[in-house]
Coordinates of C-alpha atoms in Angstrom, one line a residue:
Chain A
X246 CA -6.8 -5.3 -22.3
X247 CA -5.8 -8.3 -20.2
X248 CA -2.6 -8.8 -22.3
X249 CA -0.5 -7.7 -19.4
X250 CA 0.8 -10.6 -17.5
X251 CA -0.4 -10.7 -14.0
X252 CA 0.6 -14.3 -13.4
X253 CA 4.0 -15.4 -12.4
X254 CA 6.3 -15.8 -15.4
X255 CA 8.3 -18.9 -15.4
X256 CA 11.6 -18.7 -13.6
X257 CA 14.6 -19.5 -15.7
X258 CA 18.0 -20.6 -14.6
X259 CA 19.2 -22.2 -11.5
X260 CA 19.7 -19.1 -9.4
X261 CA 16.3 -17.7 -10.2
X262 CA 14.7 -21.1 -9.6
X263 CA 16.3 -21.1 -6.2
X264 CA 14.9 -17.7 -5.6
X265 CA 11.3 -18.9 -6.3
X266 CA 10.3 -19.3 -2.7
X267 CA 12.5 -16.5 -1.5
X268 CA 12.4 -18.0 2.0
X269 CA 16.1 -18.7 2.3
X270 CA 19.1 -16.7 1.5
X271 CA 18.9 -17.2 -2.3
X272 CA 17.7 -14.7 -4.8
X273 CA 19.0 -12.0 -7.1
X274 CA 21.5 -9.3 -6.0
X275 CA 18.8 -6.9 -4.9
X276 CA 17.1 -9.6 -2.8
X277 CA 20.4 -10.3 -1.1
X278 CA 21.0 -6.7 -0.5
X279 CA 17.6 -6.3 1.0
X280 CA 18.1 -9.2 3.3
X281 CA 21.6 -8.0 4.4
X282 CA 20.4 -4.4 5.1
X283 CA 17.3 -5.4 7.0
X284 CA 19.3 -7.9 9.0
X285 CA 21.9 -5.3 9.9
X286 CA 19.4 -2.6 10.7
X287 CA 16.7 -4.5 12.6
X288 CA 18.3 -7.8 13.8
X289 CA 15.2 -9.7 12.9
X290 CA 14.4 -13.0 14.6
X291 CA 12.6 -13.9 11.4
X292 CA 12.9 -12.5 7.9
X293 CA 11.4 -13.3 4.6
X294 CA 12.1 -11.5 1.4
X295 CA 9.8 -12.1 -1.5
X296 CA 10.4 -11.0 -5.1
X297 CA 7.0 -10.2 -6.6
X298 CA 8.5 -8.7 -9.7
X299 CA 7.4 -11.5 -12.1
X300 CA 3.8 -10.8 -11.1
X301 CA 4.1 -7.3 -12.4
X302 CA 5.0 -8.1 -16.0
X303 CA 8.7 -7.8 -15.6
X304 CA 11.2 -10.3 -17.0
X305 CA 12.6 -12.9 -14.7
X306 CA 15.2 -11.3 -12.4
X307 CA 13.7 -7.8 -12.8
X308 CA 13.8 -7.3 -9.0
X309 CA 11.5 -4.3 -8.9
X310 CA 8.7 -5.3 -6.6
X311 CA 9.4 -6.9 -3.2
X312 CA 7.5 -8.0 -0.1
X313 CA 9.2 -8.3 3.2
X314 CA 8.2 -9.9 6.5
X315 CA 10.3 -8.6 9.3
X316 CA 10.0 -9.9 12.8
X317 CA 12.0 -7.9 15.3
X318 CA 12.0 -6.8 18.9
X319 CA 12.9 -3.3 17.6
X320 CA 9.3 -2.8 16.7
X321 CA 8.0 -3.1 20.2
X322 CA 6.0 -0.1 21.2
X323 CA 6.0 1.4 17.8
X324 CA 2.9 1.9 15.7
X325 CA 2.8 0.5 12.2
X326 CA 3.8 3.7 10.5
X327 CA 7.0 4.0 12.5
X328 CA 7.8 0.3 12.0
X329 CA 7.5 0.8 8.2
X330 CA 9.6 3.9 8.4
X331 CA 12.4 1.9 10.0
X332 CA 12.3 -0.6 7.2
X333 CA 12.3 2.1 4.6
X334 CA 15.2 3.8 6.3
X335 CA 17.2 0.6 6.0
X336 CA 16.4 0.4 2.3
X337 CA 16.6 4.1 1.5
X338 CA 19.1 3.8 -1.3
X339 CA 17.3 0.9 -2.9
X340 CA 13.9 2.7 -2.7
X341 CA 15.5 5.7 -4.4
X342 CA 16.7 3.3 -7.1
X343 CA 15.5 0.1 -8.5
X344 CA 13.1 -0.9 -5.8
X345 CA 9.8 0.2 -7.2
X346 CA 7.4 -1.2 -4.7
X347 CA 7.7 -2.7 -1.3
X348 CA 5.1 -4.5 0.7
X349 CA 5.9 -4.5 4.4
X350 CA 4.7 -6.7 7.2
X351 CA 6.4 -5.8 10.5
X352 CA 5.7 -7.7 13.7
X353 CA 7.3 -8.1 17.1
X354 CA 8.3 -11.7 18.0
X355 CA 5.2 -12.0 20.3
X356 CA 2.9 -10.8 17.5
X357 CA 4.5 -13.2 15.0
X358 CA 4.1 -16.0 17.5
X359 CA 0.3 -15.4 17.8
X360 CA -0.3 -14.6 14.1
X361 CA 1.9 -16.2 11.4
X362 CA -0.3 -15.0 8.5
X363 CA 1.2 -12.8 5.9
X364 CA -0.8 -11.1 3.2
X365 CA 0.2 -11.9 -0.4
X366 CA 0.9 -9.1 -2.9
X367 CA -2.3 -7.8 -4.5
X368 CA -2.9 -8.5 -8.2
X369 CA -1.0 -6.3 -10.6
X370 CA -3.1 -3.8 -12.5
X371 CA -0.5 -2.7 -14.9
X372 CA 0.7 0.5 -13.3
X373 CA 2.3 3.1 -15.5
X374 CA 2.9 0.6 -18.3
X375 CA -0.8 0.4 -18.8
X376 CA -1.1 4.1 -18.6
X377 CA 1.3 4.5 -21.5
X378 CA -0.6 1.8 -23.5
X379 CA -3.8 3.8 -23.2
X380 CA -2.1 7.1 -24.1
Chain B
X105 CA 11.6 -22.8 11.8
X106 CA 8.1 -21.5 11.6
X107 CA 7.1 -20.5 8.1
X108 CA 4.7 -17.8 7.2
X109 CA 1.1 -18.8 6.4
X110 CA 0.4 -17.0 3.2
X111 CA -3.1 -15.7 3.0
X112 CA -4.7 -15.0 -0.3
X113 CA -5.4 -11.5 -1.4
X114 CA -8.8 -11.0 -0.1
X115 CA -10.3 -8.1 1.7
X116 CA -13.1 -9.2 4.0
X117 CA -16.8 -8.7 3.3
X118 CA -16.4 -9.4 -0.4
X119 CA -20.1 -9.4 -0.8
X120 CA -20.2 -5.7 0.0
X121 CA -18.2 -5.1 -3.1
X122 CA -20.8 -6.3 -5.5
X123 CA -23.1 -3.7 -6.7
X124 CA -20.8 -0.9 -5.7
X125 CA -18.7 -1.0 -8.8
X126 CA -19.3 2.0 -11.0
X127 CA -20.8 4.1 -8.2
X128 CA -19.7 7.6 -9.0
X129 CA -17.8 9.6 -6.6
X130 CA -19.5 12.7 -5.4
X131 CA -16.4 14.3 -6.7
X132 CA -13.4 13.2 -8.7
X133 CA -10.3 15.3 -8.5
X134 CA -8.3 12.3 -9.7
X135 CA -7.9 13.1 -13.3
X136 CA -7.4 16.7 -12.6
X137 CA -4.8 16.5 -9.9
X138 CA -2.4 18.4 -12.1
X139 CA -4.9 21.1 -12.6
X140 CA -4.9 22.8 -9.2
X141 CA -3.7 26.3 -9.7
X142 CA -3.9 25.6 -13.4
X143 CA -0.2 25.3 -13.6
X144 CA 2.2 22.4 -14.3
X145 CA 5.2 23.7 -12.5
X146 CA 5.0 27.5 -12.2
X147 CA 5.6 29.3 -9.0
X148 CA 6.2 26.4 -6.6
X149 CA 4.7 23.7 -8.9
X150 CA 2.2 21.0 -8.1
X151 CA 4.7 19.1 -6.1
X152 CA 5.8 21.9 -3.8
X153 CA 5.3 21.6 -0.1
X154 CA 2.7 24.3 -0.2
X155 CA 0.7 22.7 -3.0
X156 CA 0.8 19.3 -1.3
X157 CA -0.2 20.8 2.0
X158 CA -3.3 22.3 0.3
X159 CA -4.2 19.0 -1.2
X160 CA -4.0 17.0 2.0
X161 CA -6.1 19.5 3.9
X162 CA -8.8 19.7 1.2
X163 CA -10.9 16.9 2.6
X164 CA -11.0 14.5 5.6
X165 CA -9.9 11.7 3.4
X166 CA -7.3 12.2 0.7
X167 CA -5.6 9.5 -1.3
X168 CA -2.6 9.8 -3.6
X169 CA -2.7 6.8 -6.0
X170 CA -2.0 5.5 -9.4
X171 CA -5.0 5.8 -11.6
X172 CA -8.4 6.8 -10.3
X173 CA -11.0 5.2 -8.0
X174 CA -13.0 4.3 -11.0
X175 CA -10.0 2.7 -12.7
X176 CA -7.0 2.1 -10.4
X177 CA -3.8 1.3 -12.3
X178 CA -1.9 -0.4 -9.5
X179 CA -2.9 -3.3 -7.3
X180 CA -1.9 -1.5 -4.1
X181 CA -3.8 1.6 -5.1
X182 CA -6.8 -0.6 -5.9
X183 CA -6.6 -2.2 -2.5
X184 CA -6.9 1.3 -0.9
X185 CA -9.9 2.1 -3.0
X186 CA -11.6 -1.2 -2.2
X187 CA -11.0 -0.8 1.5
X188 CA -12.6 2.6 1.5
X189 CA -15.4 1.4 -0.6
X190 CA -16.1 -1.5 1.9
X191 CA -16.5 1.2 4.6
X192 CA -18.8 3.1 2.5
X193 CA -16.4 5.9 2.0
X194 CA -17.0 7.1 -1.6
X195 CA -16.7 10.8 -1.0
X196 CA -12.9 11.5 -0.9
X197 CA -10.2 13.3 -2.8
X198 CA -8.1 11.0 -5.0
X199 CA -5.1 12.3 -6.9
X200 CA -3.6 10.3 -9.7
X201 CA 0.2 10.7 -9.5
X202 CA 0.7 9.2 -12.9
X203 CA -0.9 12.3 -14.4
X204 CA 1.6 14.6 -12.6
X205 CA 5.3 13.7 -12.1
X206 CA 5.8 16.8 -9.9
X207 CA 3.1 15.7 -7.6
X208 CA 4.4 12.1 -7.7
X209 CA 7.7 13.2 -6.3
X210 CA 6.3 16.0 -4.2
X211 CA 4.0 13.8 -2.2
X212 CA 6.9 11.4 -1.4
X213 CA 9.0 14.3 -0.2
X214 CA 6.2 15.7 1.9
X215 CA 5.5 12.6 3.8
X216 CA 9.1 11.2 3.6
X217 CA 7.5 8.0 2.3
X218 CA 8.9 6.4 -0.7
X219 CA 5.8 4.7 -2.3
X220 CA 2.4 5.3 -3.7
X221 CA -0.5 4.9 -2.6
X222 CA -0.6 7.3 0.4
X223 CA -3.6 7.9 2.6
X224 CA -4.2 11.1 4.6
X225 CA -6.9 11.4 7.2
X226 CA -7.7 14.9 8.4
X227 CA -4.5 16.1 6.8
X228 CA -2.3 13.6 8.5
X229 CA -0.4 10.8 6.7
X230 CA -1.5 7.4 8.0
X231 CA 0.4 5.2 5.7
X232 CA 0.1 3.1 2.5
X233 CA -1.9 0.1 1.5
X234 CA -0.3 -2.3 4.0
X235 CA -1.2 0.0 6.9
X236 CA -4.7 0.7 5.7
X237 CA -5.3 -3.0 5.3
X238 CA -4.1 -3.6 8.9
X239 CA -6.3 -0.8 10.2
X240 CA -9.2 -2.3 8.3
X241 CA -8.6 -5.8 9.8
X242 CA -8.1 -4.7 13.4
X243 CA -10.9 -2.2 13.5
X244 CA -8.8 0.9 13.8
X245 CA -10.1 2.2 10.5
X246 CA -13.7 2.2 11.8
X247 CA -12.5 4.3 14.8
X248 CA -10.4 6.7 12.7
X249 CA -13.3 7.3 10.4
X250 CA -15.6 7.9 13.4
X251 CA -13.2 10.6 14.6
X252 CA -13.7 12.3 11.2
X253 CA -17.5 12.1 11.6
X254 CA -17.7 9.3 9.0
X255 CA -19.7 6.3 10.0
X256 CA -18.3 3.1 8.5
X257 CA -20.7 1.1 6.4
X258 CA -19.4 -2.0 8.1
X259 CA -21.1 -0.9 11.3
X260 CA -24.4 -1.0 9.5
X261 CA -23.5 -4.4 8.0
X262 CA -22.9 -5.8 11.4
X263 CA -26.2 -4.4 12.7
X264 CA -28.1 -6.0 9.8
X265 CA -26.5 -9.3 10.6
X266 CA -27.6 -9.0 14.2
X267 CA -31.1 -8.5 13.3
X268 CA -31.5 -11.7 11.3

């Protein structure tokens, strides 16, 4: 039952080790693409891209589940739904492809200033892999 | 450069969750989401715009998720279930997209939203797990539920605390 790994798997290799914190520009190819596209689309004043894939049972470097924190003046006056849609639009191709899950935190610079807290990804519960195991 | 302060994955009022586990829904369309119309793809299919439209209007609160409220199969879907449970919302429609690939794609097309879970209030798409969590934290969810004629359990919890 609890055989599925919900804890981070050890990162291997120098590139992946550098991607561990995902705060800087390091990371796998998809992480870099996400950073580049969000930067181009939203001109963020602050951007964090977090690879949560190891927490969902994938091998190191799977790059399937990401969390992003985007701080941008473009979000001013927009409700959360519209902010998230802007982020999705920037990553449309990736979301149609390898990007399986995307947690989004979208704030204006003013909001970020007053609240720097960011929720972590929720614990993995197995998803469709678990469904297949039951079947 | 300011760094994000990472908060743990906790949804407030954890005590409210104890004792609620296993409470049966007054209905559970979850497992049978592919059964509406009794067909798995005929005449429009379960993922068609019309079929999805019917589902989102079925009830004031409709959730498309992975797994069921009794057994969510995804952390994000589980978070939605937990948040609703905190507010005392146990009577809602939940559709397990893992049971129905047509619905899984159809709901994404309908809302133009790429991920699951998806939450609909009064037939209107409000967002996924992130947005619902935000609404829960800033009080918006209590207000939105009130508009639907649903009194959030958190209001009663607050009242109890004031009495002590």
